[in-house]
Amino acid sequence: MGSDPAVDVPAEEMVTGLTTLTGSGQSEEKRVTLQIEPRAVFEGDTLTLSCLVRYGYKPDRIEFYKDNIVLQSQAGKVLRMDHVPKRDEGSYKCRVWWRSIYFLDSAEVWVSVRELFSKPTLTFTLVSPVWEGDAVTLQCAAQIYKQGTQLQYRYSKEGTDLRGSGSHDQHSIPAAGLRDTGKYQCEVEAAGTGLVKKTSDPVSLTVRELFSKPTLIFSPVSPVWEGEAVTLQCAAQIYKQGTQLQYRYSKEGTDLRGSGSQDQHSIPAAGLRDTGRYQCEVEAAGTGLVKKTSDHVSLTVRDGQPKPALSQKPDGEICEGDPVTLSCVVEGGFGGWRYLWYRDRQGAPVYQRDSSSGAGYTISAAALSHSGEYWCRAERERTSLHSQYSDPIRVNVTALFSRVTLTATPGVTVKEGEPLNLTCEAAVNKPTHPQLHYSIMRDGEPVTNSTDSALYSIASTEKSHTGSYKCAVESQGVRKSSQELHIEVQNLPSERLEKCKGAFG
């Protein structure tokens, strides 16, 4: 805003020697001056701006500008800026107003704000990724530009401050763990001010597993019985070649004897007192820094001998040719057993099989000879422990066919030229009737073979049809034959034979 010719300024309010203001707010002779102390400042310093009028009437308002943007409008001629940051660098001026009508601008003055120290850089003494147990140091480097400046350092991971902030430009991780994986930053500030702070870019640290969390297993599998030898196996996978492991075993939090380089711990003869919860701990040999513990695993020691349970499927009576399976399981269903089957109290087992969860003795096609009483018994793998005998099961195998008969119609003696029908019949004992296969034989040679018909018909017999006939029925691999039936075809008298021949043309 400039001067207004229409405004009459009283003589007593005129500024002595003030020349006429121009429209730009500038006079031919500069009467307003901006003084800045100091002209070159460091971050965090105090900057003082003084707007001076060479002579004249006291102004009613003074405005201070930075890069032509109003900073502050006030009555006083001094503006104090404490703790200036780098962003306060720029071009400054002041403007003096009288009655909000007349103003004069100072010349623009450039203010340089120098960095107190540089933006810090964070580095690791070991190149990421590192192994568990490695000692890692974080180095925070910042260049100081103002002599005598003391710096304070603070370190953080994923935005959370770490312990050990202070005057040291290093932060140590004595033994890196998987939890130390993440993004790190360091923040630097000028000591005693708490105002000038600068933060490094994030830097990632990856920590690799030296070995896996161990797994503890028992051999044989729990439960075990008194007197059995039990082995605790502590398994951990090594990821860094050359790593040596040390093992320690505990029961209910109390260390067991025999800790060392062995991944096994033995209980030669388990007793009831050995029942409890066990763990194993693994650490990298020679460091004592990287340790990992297995989950708790329970061991139960029982007294006496286990007794297996024996079952049959299908239940009840079975027929010849049917499959039948006997299942033997030690009570509780725990593994590590070998199963043996006995029949009719024979000295040696009729069958034996190793299994982790029980075992079955299968007869794919039962025969009458399979009828009898069966028992099972189990013995623990790699030990001398035997179970009791199971209760017996009686297997009853019924004949599939109670009888097979062959009948001749009209009879076993026929005349030449007469018809003959042979019928094969079987009495099946199985409720669900199986498919039957019929065959009829004469003198041992088959004359018919069918699954559809049990009938053999001869429309006109001849002398050659004389012979011994037998029929057989087969199903489910079971075959049963009838008794032999002798068929005789007799010769007709010559006169009757001629008549028969004439009758048949």
JSON list of C-alpha atoms in Angstrom, two decimals, residues 98-319:
[
{"chain": "A", "resi": 98, "resn": "TRP", "atom": "CA", "xyz": [1.79, 4.72, 10.02]},
{"chain": "A", "resi": 99, "resn": "ARG", "atom": "CA", "xyz": [-1.96, 4.86, 10.71]},
{"chain": "A", "resi": 100, "resn": "SER", "atom": "CA", "xyz": [-2.28, 1.71, 8.58]},
{"chain": "A", "resi": 101, "resn": "ILE", "atom": "CA", "xyz": [-2.11, 4.00, 5.58]},
{"chain": "A", "resi": 102, "resn": "TYR", "atom": "CA", "xyz": [1.54, 4.77, 5.00]},
{"chain": "A", "resi": 103, "resn": "PHE", "atom": "CA", "xyz": [4.32, 2.19, 4.95]},
{"chain": "A", "resi": 104, "resn": "LEU", "atom": "CA", "xyz": [7.96, 1.83, 4.13]},
{"chain": "A", "resi": 105, "resn": "ASP", "atom": "CA", "xyz": [9.86, -1.46, 3.38]},
{"chain": "A", "resi": 106, "resn": "SER", "atom": "CA", "xyz": [13.40, -2.26, 4.29]},
{"chain": "A", "resi": 107, "resn": "ALA", "atom": "CA", "xyz": [15.74, -3.86, 1.82]},
{"chain": "A", "resi": 108, "resn": "GLU", "atom": "CA", "xyz": [15.69, -7.69, 1.77]},
{"chain": "A", "resi": 109, "resn": "VAL", "atom": "CA", "xyz": [18.43, -9.40, 3.76]},
{"chain": "A", "resi": 110, "resn": "TRP", "atom": "CA", "xyz": [19.50, -13.03, 3.18]},
{"chain": "A", "resi": 111, "resn": "VAL", "atom": "CA", "xyz": [19.92, -15.13, 6.33]},
{"chain": "A", "resi": 112, "resn": "SER", "atom": "CA", "xyz": [21.99, -18.32, 6.12]},
{"chain": "A", "resi": 113, "resn": "VAL", "atom": "CA", "xyz": [21.27, -21.11, 8.65]},
{"chain": "A", "resi": 114, "resn": "ARG", "atom": "CA", "xyz": [24.10, -23.60, 8.78]},
{"chain": "A", "resi": 115, "resn": "GLU", "atom": "CA", "xyz": [23.69, -27.22, 9.89]},
{"chain": "A", "resi": 116, "resn": "LEU", "atom": "CA", "xyz": [24.95, -27.88, 13.41]},
{"chain": "A", "resi": 117, "resn": "PHE", "atom": "CA", "xyz": [25.64, -31.50, 12.40]},
{"chain": "A", "resi": 118, "resn": "SER", "atom": "CA", "xyz": [24.74, -33.76, 9.51]},
{"chain": "A", "resi": 119, "resn": "LYS", "atom": "CA", "xyz": [21.92, -36.28, 9.24]},
{"chain": "A", "resi": 120, "resn": "PRO", "atom": "CA", "xyz": [23.25, -39.44, 10.93]},
{"chain": "A", "resi": 121, "resn": "THR", "atom": "CA", "xyz": [24.01, -42.69, 9.16]},
{"chain": "A", "resi": 122, "resn": "LEU", "atom": "CA", "xyz": [23.41, -46.01, 10.92]},
{"chain": "A", "resi": 123, "resn": "THR", "atom": "CA", "xyz": [25.53, -49.08, 10.09]},
{"chain": "A", "resi": 124, "resn": "PHE", "atom": "CA", "xyz": [26.11, -52.55, 11.58]},
{"chain": "A", "resi": 125, "resn": "THR", "atom": "CA", "xyz": [29.57, -53.92, 12.33]},
{"chain": "A", "resi": 126, "resn": "LEU", "atom": "CA", "xyz": [28.45, -57.26, 10.86]},
{"chain": "A", "resi": 127, "resn": "VAL", "atom": "CA", "xyz": [26.75, -57.42, 7.50]},
{"chain": "A", "resi": 128, "resn": "SER", "atom": "CA", "xyz": [23.13, -58.57, 7.78]},
{"chain": "A", "resi": 129, "resn": "PRO", "atom": "CA", "xyz": [22.05, -61.37, 7.98]},
{"chain": "A", "resi": 130, "resn": "VAL", "atom": "CA", "xyz": [23.86, -62.52, 11.13]},
{"chain": "A", "resi": 131, "resn": "TRP", "atom": "CA", "xyz": [23.59, -65.73, 13.19]},
{"chain": "A", "resi": 132, "resn": "GLU", "atom": "CA", "xyz": [22.05, -66.14, 16.62]},
{"chain": "A", "resi": 133, "resn": "GLY", "atom": "CA", "xyz": [24.66, -65.47, 19.28]},
{"chain": "A", "resi": 134, "resn": "ASP", "atom": "CA", "xyz": [26.74, -63.10, 17.15]},
{"chain": "A", "resi": 135, "resn": "ALA", "atom": "CA", "xyz": [27.82, -59.82, 18.78]},
{"chain": "A", "resi": 136, "resn": "VAL", "atom": "CA", "xyz": [26.47, -56.92, 16.73]},
{"chain": "A", "resi": 137, "resn": "THR", "atom": "CA", "xyz": [27.30, -53.22, 17.17]},
{"chain": "A", "resi": 138, "resn": "LEU", "atom": "CA", "xyz": [25.20, -50.37, 15.81]},
{"chain": "A", "resi": 139, "resn": "GLN", "atom": "CA", "xyz": [27.38, -47.42, 14.70]},
{"chain": "A", "resi": 140, "resn": "CYS", "atom": "CA", "xyz": [25.68, -44.01, 14.45]},
{"chain": "A", "resi": 141, "resn": "ALA", "atom": "CA", "xyz": [27.83, -41.50, 12.54]},
{"chain": "A", "resi": 142, "resn": "ALA", "atom": "CA", "xyz": [27.12, -37.73, 12.22]},
{"chain": "A", "resi": 143, "resn": "GLN", "atom": "CA", "xyz": [29.54, -35.00, 11.13]},
{"chain": "A", "resi": 144, "resn": "ILE", "atom": "CA", "xyz": [29.77, -31.98, 13.45]},
{"chain": "A", "resi": 145, "resn": "TYR", "atom": "CA", "xyz": [30.00, -28.58, 11.73]},
{"chain": "A", "resi": 146, "resn": "LYS", "atom": "CA", "xyz": [30.15, -26.27, 14.79]},
{"chain": "A", "resi": 147, "resn": "GLN", "atom": "CA", "xyz": [33.18, -26.70, 16.96]},
{"chain": "A", "resi": 148, "resn": "GLY", "atom": "CA", "xyz": [32.43, -27.68, 20.54]},
{"chain": "A", "resi": 149, "resn": "THR", "atom": "CA", "xyz": [29.05, -29.25, 19.79]},
{"chain": "A", "resi": 150, "resn": "GLN", "atom": "CA", "xyz": [28.33, -32.31, 21.94]},
{"chain": "A", "resi": 151, "resn": "LEU", "atom": "CA", "xyz": [25.94, -34.91, 20.60]},
{"chain": "A", "resi": 152, "resn": "GLN", "atom": "CA", "xyz": [23.50, -37.27, 22.32]},
{"chain": "A", "resi": 153, "resn": "TYR", "atom": "CA", "xyz": [22.46, -40.55, 20.68]},
{"chain": "A", "resi": 154, "resn": "ARG", "atom": "CA", "xyz": [19.26, -42.58, 20.93]},
{"chain": "A", "resi": 155, "resn": "TYR", "atom": "CA", "xyz": [18.58, -45.92, 19.26]},
{"chain": "A", "resi": 156, "resn": "SER", "atom": "CA", "xyz": [15.26, -47.52, 18.36]},
{"chain": "A", "resi": 157, "resn": "LYS", "atom": "CA", "xyz": [13.89, -50.70, 16.80]},
{"chain": "A", "resi": 158, "resn": "GLU", "atom": "CA", "xyz": [10.57, -50.62, 14.98]},
{"chain": "A", "resi": 159, "resn": "GLY", "atom": "CA", "xyz": [9.84, -47.25, 16.65]},
{"chain": "A", "resi": 160, "resn": "THR", "atom": "CA", "xyz": [10.57, -48.47, 20.22]},
{"chain": "A", "resi": 161, "resn": "ASP", "atom": "CA", "xyz": [13.50, -46.90, 22.06]},
{"chain": "A", "resi": 162, "resn": "LEU", "atom": "CA", "xyz": [16.34, -49.20, 23.11]},
{"chain": "A", "resi": 163, "resn": "ARG", "atom": "CA", "xyz": [18.19, -48.96, 26.38]},
{"chain": "A", "resi": 164, "resn": "GLY", "atom": "CA", "xyz": [21.59, -47.33, 26.50]},
{"chain": "A", "resi": 165, "resn": "SER", "atom": "CA", "xyz": [20.92, -43.90, 24.95]},
{"chain": "A", "resi": 166, "resn": "GLY", "atom": "CA", "xyz": [23.55, -41.29, 25.80]},
{"chain": "A", "resi": 167, "resn": "SER", "atom": "CA", "xyz": [26.80, -39.82, 24.55]},
{"chain": "A", "resi": 168, "resn": "HIS", "atom": "CA", "xyz": [28.03, -42.99, 22.84]},
{"chain": "A", "resi": 169, "resn": "ASP", "atom": "CA", "xyz": [27.83, -43.28, 19.08]},
{"chain": "A", "resi": 170, "resn": "GLN", "atom": "CA", "xyz": [27.59, -47.08, 19.38]},
{"chain": "A", "resi": 171, "resn": "HIS", "atom": "CA", "xyz": [24.95, -49.50, 20.69]},
{"chain": "A", "resi": 172, "resn": "SER", "atom": "CA", "xyz": [25.84, -53.14, 21.35]},
{"chain": "A", "resi": 173, "resn": "ILE", "atom": "CA", "xyz": [23.82, -56.35, 21.04]},
{"chain": "A", "resi": 174, "resn": "PRO", "atom": "CA", "xyz": [26.10, -58.84, 22.86]},
{"chain": "A", "resi": 175, "resn": "ALA", "atom": "CA", "xyz": [24.30, -61.95, 21.55]},
{"chain": "A", "resi": 176, "resn": "ALA", "atom": "CA", "xyz": [21.81, -61.48, 18.73]},
{"chain": "A", "resi": 177, "resn": "GLY", "atom": "CA", "xyz": [18.55, -63.41, 18.92]},
{"chain": "A", "resi": 178, "resn": "LEU", "atom": "CA", "xyz": [15.66, -63.93, 16.53]},
{"chain": "A", "resi": 179, "resn": "ARG", "atom": "CA", "xyz": [13.77, -61.21, 18.43]},
{"chain": "A", "resi": 180, "resn": "ASP", "atom": "CA", "xyz": [16.45, -58.73, 17.29]},
{"chain": "A", "resi": 181, "resn": "THR", "atom": "CA", "xyz": [15.38, -59.03, 13.66]},
{"chain": "A", "resi": 182, "resn": "GLY", "atom": "CA", "xyz": [13.83, -55.74, 12.50]},
{"chain": "A", "resi": 183, "resn": "LYS", "atom": "CA", "xyz": [14.39, -52.15, 11.34]},
{"chain": "A", "resi": 184, "resn": "TYR", "atom": "CA", "xyz": [16.66, -49.88, 13.39]},
{"chain": "A", "resi": 185, "resn": "GLN", "atom": "CA", "xyz": [17.22, -46.12, 13.51]},
{"chain": "A", "resi": 186, "resn": "CYS", "atom": "CA", "xyz": [19.40, -43.74, 15.49]},
{"chain": "A", "resi": 187, "resn": "GLU", "atom": "CA", "xyz": [18.51, -40.18, 16.49]},
{"chain": "A", "resi": 188, "resn": "VAL", "atom": "CA", "xyz": [21.11, -37.50, 17.24]},
{"chain": "A", "resi": 189, "resn": "GLU", "atom": "CA", "xyz": [20.55, -34.23, 19.09]},
{"chain": "A", "resi": 190, "resn": "ALA", "atom": "CA", "xyz": [22.74, -31.39, 20.31]},
{"chain": "A", "resi": 191, "resn": "ALA", "atom": "CA", "xyz": [23.42, -31.96, 24.01]},
{"chain": "A", "resi": 192, "resn": "GLY", "atom": "CA", "xyz": [21.79, -29.49, 26.35]},
{"chain": "A", "resi": 193, "resn": "THR", "atom": "CA", "xyz": [19.28, -28.13, 23.84]},
{"chain": "A", "resi": 194, "resn": "GLY", "atom": "CA", "xyz": [16.87, -30.97, 23.14]},
{"chain": "A", "resi": 195, "resn": "LEU", "atom": "CA", "xyz": [15.77, -29.00, 20.08]},
{"chain": "A", "resi": 196, "resn": "VAL", "atom": "CA", "xyz": [18.02, -29.89, 17.16]},
{"chain": "A", "resi": 197, "resn": "LYS", "atom": "CA", "xyz": [17.34, -33.56, 16.37]},
{"chain": "A", "resi": 198, "resn": "LYS", "atom": "CA", "xyz": [18.03, -35.63, 13.28]},
{"chain": "A", "resi": 199, "resn": "THR", "atom": "CA", "xyz": [17.15, -39.25, 12.55]},
{"chain": "A", "resi": 200, "resn": "SER", "atom": "CA", "xyz": [18.89, -41.76, 10.31]},
{"chain": "A", "resi": 201, "resn": "ASP", "atom": "CA", "xyz": [17.18, -43.76, 7.61]},
{"chain": "A", "resi": 202, "resn": "PRO", "atom": "CA", "xyz": [15.90, -47.20, 8.77]},
{"chain": "A", "resi": 203, "resn": "VAL", "atom": "CA", "xyz": [18.38, -50.07, 8.42]},
{"chain": "A", "resi": 204, "resn": "SER", "atom": "CA", "xyz": [17.27, -53.71, 8.54]},
{"chain": "A", "resi": 205, "resn": "LEU", "atom": "CA", "xyz": [18.92, -56.44, 10.58]},
{"chain": "A", "resi": 206, "resn": "THR", "atom": "CA", "xyz": [18.09, -60.11, 9.99]},
{"chain": "A", "resi": 207, "resn": "VAL", "atom": "CA", "xyz": [19.11, -62.77, 12.50]},
{"chain": "A", "resi": 208, "resn": "ARG", "atom": "CA", "xyz": [19.21, -66.39, 11.33]},
{"chain": "A", "resi": 209, "resn": "GLU", "atom": "CA", "xyz": [18.55, -69.42, 13.50]},
{"chain": "A", "resi": 210, "resn": "LEU", "atom": "CA", "xyz": [21.68, -71.26, 14.58]},
{"chain": "A", "resi": 211, "resn": "PHE", "atom": "CA", "xyz": [19.63, -74.40, 15.26]},
{"chain": "A", "resi": 212, "resn": "SER", "atom": "CA", "xyz": [15.96, -75.25, 15.60]},
{"chain": "A", "resi": 213, "resn": "LYS", "atom": "CA", "xyz": [13.89, -75.57, 18.75]},
{"chain": "A", "resi": 214, "resn": "PRO", "atom": "CA", "xyz": [14.48, -79.12, 19.99]},
{"chain": "A", "resi": 215, "resn": "THR", "atom": "CA", "xyz": [11.87, -81.87, 20.02]},
{"chain": "A", "resi": 216, "resn": "LEU", "atom": "CA", "xyz": [11.84, -84.48, 22.80]},
{"chain": "A", "resi": 217, "resn": "ILE", "atom": "CA", "xyz": [10.46, -87.97, 22.17]},
{"chain": "A", "resi": 218, "resn": "PHE", "atom": "CA", "xyz": [10.41, -91.22, 24.15]},
{"chain": "A", "resi": 219, "resn": "SER", "atom": "CA", "xyz": [11.32, -94.65, 22.89]},
{"chain": "A", "resi": 220, "resn": "PRO", "atom": "CA", "xyz": [9.23, -96.68, 23.47]},
{"chain": "A", "resi": 221, "resn": "VAL", "atom": "CA", "xyz": [6.24, -94.37, 23.36]},
{"chain": "A", "resi": 222, "resn": "SER", "atom": "CA", "xyz": [4.53, -93.54, 26.67]},
{"chain": "A", "resi": 223, "resn": "PRO", "atom": "CA", "xyz": [3.00, -95.22, 28.58]},
{"chain": "A", "resi": 224, "resn": "VAL", "atom": "CA", "xyz": [5.70, -97.70, 29.51]},
{"chain": "A", "resi": 225, "resn": "TRP", "atom": "CA", "xyz": [5.70, -100.43, 32.12]},
{"chain": "A", "resi": 226, "resn": "GLU", "atom": "CA", "xyz": [7.93, -100.98, 35.10]},
{"chain": "A", "resi": 227, "resn": "GLY", "atom": "CA", "xyz": [11.30, -102.43, 34.21]},
{"chain": "A", "resi": 228, "resn": "GLU", "atom": "CA", "xyz": [11.34, -101.24, 30.62]},
{"chain": "A", "resi": 229, "resn": "ALA", "atom": "CA", "xyz": [14.36, -99.39, 29.27]},
{"chain": "A", "resi": 230, "resn": "VAL", "atom": "CA", "xyz": [13.35, -95.91, 28.09]},
{"chain": "A", "resi": 231, "resn": "THR", "atom": "CA", "xyz": [15.39, -93.55, 25.88]},
{"chain": "A", "resi": 232, "resn": "LEU", "atom": "CA", "xyz": [14.82, -89.80, 25.69]},
{"chain": "A", "resi": 233, "resn": "GLN", "atom": "CA", "xyz": [15.77, -88.51, 22.24]},
{"chain": "A", "resi": 234, "resn": "CYS", "atom": "CA", "xyz": [16.42, -84.76, 21.89]},
{"chain": "A", "resi": 235, "resn": "ALA", "atom": "CA", "xyz": [16.41, -83.71, 18.23]},
{"chain": "A", "resi": 236, "resn": "ALA", "atom": "CA", "xyz": [17.44, -80.26, 16.93]},
{"chain": "A", "resi": 237, "resn": "GLN", "atom": "CA", "xyz": [18.28, -79.32, 13.35]},
{"chain": "A", "resi": 238, "resn": "ILE", "atom": "CA", "xyz": [21.56, -77.44, 12.87]},
{"chain": "A", "resi": 239, "resn": "TYR", "atom": "CA", "xyz": [21.47, -74.61, 10.31]},
{"chain": "A", "resi": 240, "resn": "LYS", "atom": "CA", "xyz": [25.04, -73.27, 10.60]},
{"chain": "A", "resi": 241, "resn": "GLN", "atom": "CA", "xyz": [27.69, -75.72, 9.54]},
{"chain": "A", "resi": 242, "resn": "GLY", "atom": "CA", "xyz": [30.17, -76.62, 12.24]},
{"chain": "A", "resi": 243, "resn": "THR", "atom": "CA", "xyz": [27.90, -75.80, 15.18]},
{"chain": "A", "resi": 244, "resn": "GLN", "atom": "CA", "xyz": [28.37, -78.16, 18.14]},
{"chain": "A", "resi": 245, "resn": "LEU", "atom": "CA", "xyz": [25.47, -78.68, 20.52]},
{"chain": "A", "resi": 246, "resn": "GLN", "atom": "CA", "xyz": [25.28, -79.44, 24.22]},
{"chain": "A", "resi": 247, "resn": "TYR", "atom": "CA", "xyz": [22.24, -81.16, 25.73]},
{"chain": "A", "resi": 248, "resn": "ARG", "atom": "CA", "xyz": [20.65, -80.98, 29.15]},
{"chain": "A", "resi": 249, "resn": "TYR", "atom": "CA", "xyz": [17.66, -83.00, 30.36]},
{"chain": "A", "resi": 250, "resn": "SER", "atom": "CA", "xyz": [15.27, -82.22, 33.18]},
{"chain": "A", "resi": 251, "resn": "LYS", "atom": "CA", "xyz": [12.24, -83.71, 34.90]},
{"chain": "A", "resi": 252, "resn": "GLU", "atom": "CA", "xyz": [9.73, -81.40, 36.54]},
{"chain": "A", "resi": 253, "resn": "GLY", "atom": "CA", "xyz": [12.33, -78.60, 36.38]},
{"chain": "A", "resi": 254, "resn": "THR", "atom": "CA", "xyz": [15.13, -80.62, 38.03]},
{"chain": "A", "resi": 255, "resn": "ASP", "atom": "CA", "xyz": [18.23, -81.40, 35.94]},
{"chain": "A", "resi": 256, "resn": "LEU", "atom": "CA", "xyz": [19.02, -85.05, 35.31]},
{"chain": "A", "resi": 257, "resn": "ARG", "atom": "CA", "xyz": [22.50, -86.51, 35.34]},
{"chain": "A", "resi": 258, "resn": "GLY", "atom": "CA", "xyz": [24.29, -87.15, 32.10]},
{"chain": "A", "resi": 259, "resn": "SER", "atom": "CA", "xyz": [24.03, -83.79, 30.36]},
{"chain": "A", "resi": 260, "resn": "GLY", "atom": "CA", "xyz": [26.64, -83.21, 27.65]},
{"chain": "A", "resi": 261, "resn": "SER", "atom": "CA", "xyz": [27.18, -83.77, 23.97]},
{"chain": "A", "resi": 262, "resn": "GLN", "atom": "CA", "xyz": [24.84, -86.76, 23.71]},
{"chain": "A", "resi": 263, "resn": "ASP", "atom": "CA", "xyz": [21.41, -86.23, 22.12]},
{"chain": "A", "resi": 264, "resn": "GLN", "atom": "CA", "xyz": [20.03, -89.19, 24.12]},
{"chain": "A", "resi": 265, "resn": "HIS", "atom": "CA", "xyz": [19.35, -89.85, 27.77]},
{"chain": "A", "resi": 266, "resn": "SER", "atom": "CA", "xyz": [18.61, -93.38, 29.04]},
{"chain": "A", "resi": 267, "resn": "ILE", "atom": "CA", "xyz": [16.47, -94.73, 31.85]},
{"chain": "A", "resi": 268, "resn": "PRO", "atom": "CA", "xyz": [17.72, -98.36, 32.06]},
{"chain": "A", "resi": 269, "resn": "ALA", "atom": "CA", "xyz": [14.74, -99.68, 34.05]},
{"chain": "A", "resi": 270, "resn": "ALA", "atom": "CA", "xyz": [11.76, -97.37, 34.42]},
{"chain": "A", "resi": 271, "resn": "GLY", "atom": "CA", "xyz": [9.99, -97.19, 37.76]},
{"chain": "A", "resi": 272, "resn": "LEU", "atom": "CA", "xyz": [6.82, -95.49, 38.94]},
{"chain": "A", "resi": 273, "resn": "ARG", "atom": "CA", "xyz": [8.97, -92.64, 40.27]},
{"chain": "A", "resi": 274, "resn": "ASP", "atom": "CA", "xyz": [9.97, -91.83, 36.68]},
{"chain": "A", "resi": 275, "resn": "THR", "atom": "CA", "xyz": [6.45, -90.72, 35.81]},
{"chain": "A", "resi": 276, "resn": "GLY", "atom": "CA", "xyz": [6.42, -86.96, 35.11]},
{"chain": "A", "resi": 277, "resn": "ARG", "atom": "CA", "xyz": [7.03, -84.16, 32.61]},
{"chain": "A", "resi": 278, "resn": "TYR", "atom": "CA", "xyz": [10.39, -83.97, 30.85]},
{"chain": "A", "resi": 279, "resn": "GLN", "atom": "CA", "xyz": [12.23, -81.34, 28.81]},
{"chain": "A", "resi": 280, "resn": "CYS", "atom": "CA", "xyz": [15.54, -81.06, 27.01]},
{"chain": "A", "resi": 281, "resn": "GLU", "atom": "CA", "xyz": [17.58, -77.89, 26.53]},
{"chain": "A", "resi": 282, "resn": "VAL", "atom": "CA", "xyz": [20.07, -77.37, 23.71]},
{"chain": "A", "resi": 283, "resn": "GLU", "atom": "CA", "xyz": [22.78, -74.73, 23.53]},
{"chain": "A", "resi": 284, "resn": "ALA", "atom": "CA", "xyz": [25.63, -73.91, 21.16]},
{"chain": "A", "resi": 285, "resn": "ALA", "atom": "CA", "xyz": [28.79, -75.36, 22.67]},
{"chain": "A", "resi": 286, "resn": "GLY", "atom": "CA", "xyz": [31.35, -72.87, 23.93]},
{"chain": "A", "resi": 287, "resn": "THR", "atom": "CA", "xyz": [29.03, -69.85, 23.91]},
{"chain": "A", "resi": 288, "resn": "GLY", "atom": "CA", "xyz": [26.43, -70.37, 26.63]},
{"chain": "A", "resi": 289, "resn": "LEU", "atom": "CA", "xyz": [24.42, -67.66, 24.87]},
{"chain": "A", "resi": 290, "resn": "VAL", "atom": "CA", "xyz": [22.07, -69.42, 22.45]},
{"chain": "A", "resi": 291, "resn": "LYS", "atom": "CA", "xyz": [19.79, -71.82, 24.32]},
{"chain": "A", "resi": 292, "resn": "LYS", "atom": "CA", "xyz": [16.51, -73.40, 23.28]},
{"chain": "A", "resi": 293, "resn": "THR", "atom": "CA", "xyz": [14.17, -75.65, 25.25]},
{"chain": "A", "resi": 294, "resn": "SER", "atom": "CA", "xyz": [11.73, -78.28, 24.01]},
{"chain": "A", "resi": 295, "resn": "ASP", "atom": "CA", "xyz": [8.09, -78.42, 24.96]},
{"chain": "A", "resi": 296, "resn": "HIS", "atom": "CA", "xyz": [7.16, -80.55, 27.98]},
{"chain": "A", "resi": 297, "resn": "VAL", "atom": "CA", "xyz": [6.56, -84.22, 27.20]},
{"chain": "A", "resi": 298, "resn": "SER", "atom": "CA", "xyz": [4.88, -86.52, 29.71]},
{"chain": "A", "resi": 299, "resn": "LEU", "atom": "CA", "xyz": [6.06, -90.02, 30.57]},
{"chain": "A", "resi": 300, "resn": "THR", "atom": "CA", "xyz": [3.73, -92.44, 32.35]},
{"chain": "A", "resi": 301, "resn": "VAL", "atom": "CA", "xyz": [5.09, -95.60, 33.96]},
{"chain": "A", "resi": 302, "resn": "ARG", "atom": "CA", "xyz": [2.54, -98.31, 34.78]},
{"chain": "A", "resi": 303, "resn": "ASP", "atom": "CA", "xyz": [2.94, -101.33, 36.96]},
{"chain": "A", "resi": 304, "resn": "GLY", "atom": "CA", "xyz": [2.18, -104.91, 35.92]},
{"chain": "A", "resi": 305, "resn": "GLN", "atom": "CA", "xyz": [1.73, -106.11, 32.36]},
{"chain": "A", "resi": 306, "resn": "PRO", "atom": "CA", "xyz": [-0.59, -104.62, 29.74]},
{"chain": "A", "resi": 307, "resn": "LYS", "atom": "CA", "xyz": [-3.40, -106.75, 28.40]},
{"chain": "A", "resi": 308, "resn": "PRO", "atom": "CA", "xyz": [-4.34, -106.44, 24.73]},
{"chain": "A", "resi": 309, "resn": "ALA", "atom": "CA", "xyz": [-7.94, -106.45, 23.49]},
{"chain": "A", "resi": 310, "resn": "LEU", "atom": "CA", "xyz": [-8.89, -108.82, 20.67]},
{"chain": "A", "resi": 311, "resn": "SER", "atom": "CA", "xyz": [-11.85, -108.29, 18.35]},
{"chain": "A", "resi": 312, "resn": "GLN", "atom": "CA", "xyz": [-13.27, -109.95, 15.24]},
{"chain": "A", "resi": 313, "resn": "LYS", "atom": "CA", "xyz": [-14.75, -108.38, 12.13]},
{"chain": "A", "resi": 314, "resn": "PRO", "atom": "CA", "xyz": [-17.31, -109.32, 10.96]},
{"chain": "A", "resi": 315, "resn": "ASP", "atom": "CA", "xyz": [-18.82, -110.42, 14.24]},
{"chain": "A", "resi": 316, "resn": "GLY", "atom": "CA", "xyz": [-20.43, -113.78, 14.77]},
{"chain": "A", "resi": 317, "resn": "GLU", "atom": "CA", "xyz": [-20.46, -116.85, 12.52]},
{"chain": "A", "resi": 318, "resn": "ILE", "atom": "CA", "xyz": [-18.89, -116.69, 9.09]},
{"chain": "A", "resi": 319, "resn": "CYS", "atom": "CA", "xyz": [-19.16, -118.88, 6.03]}
]
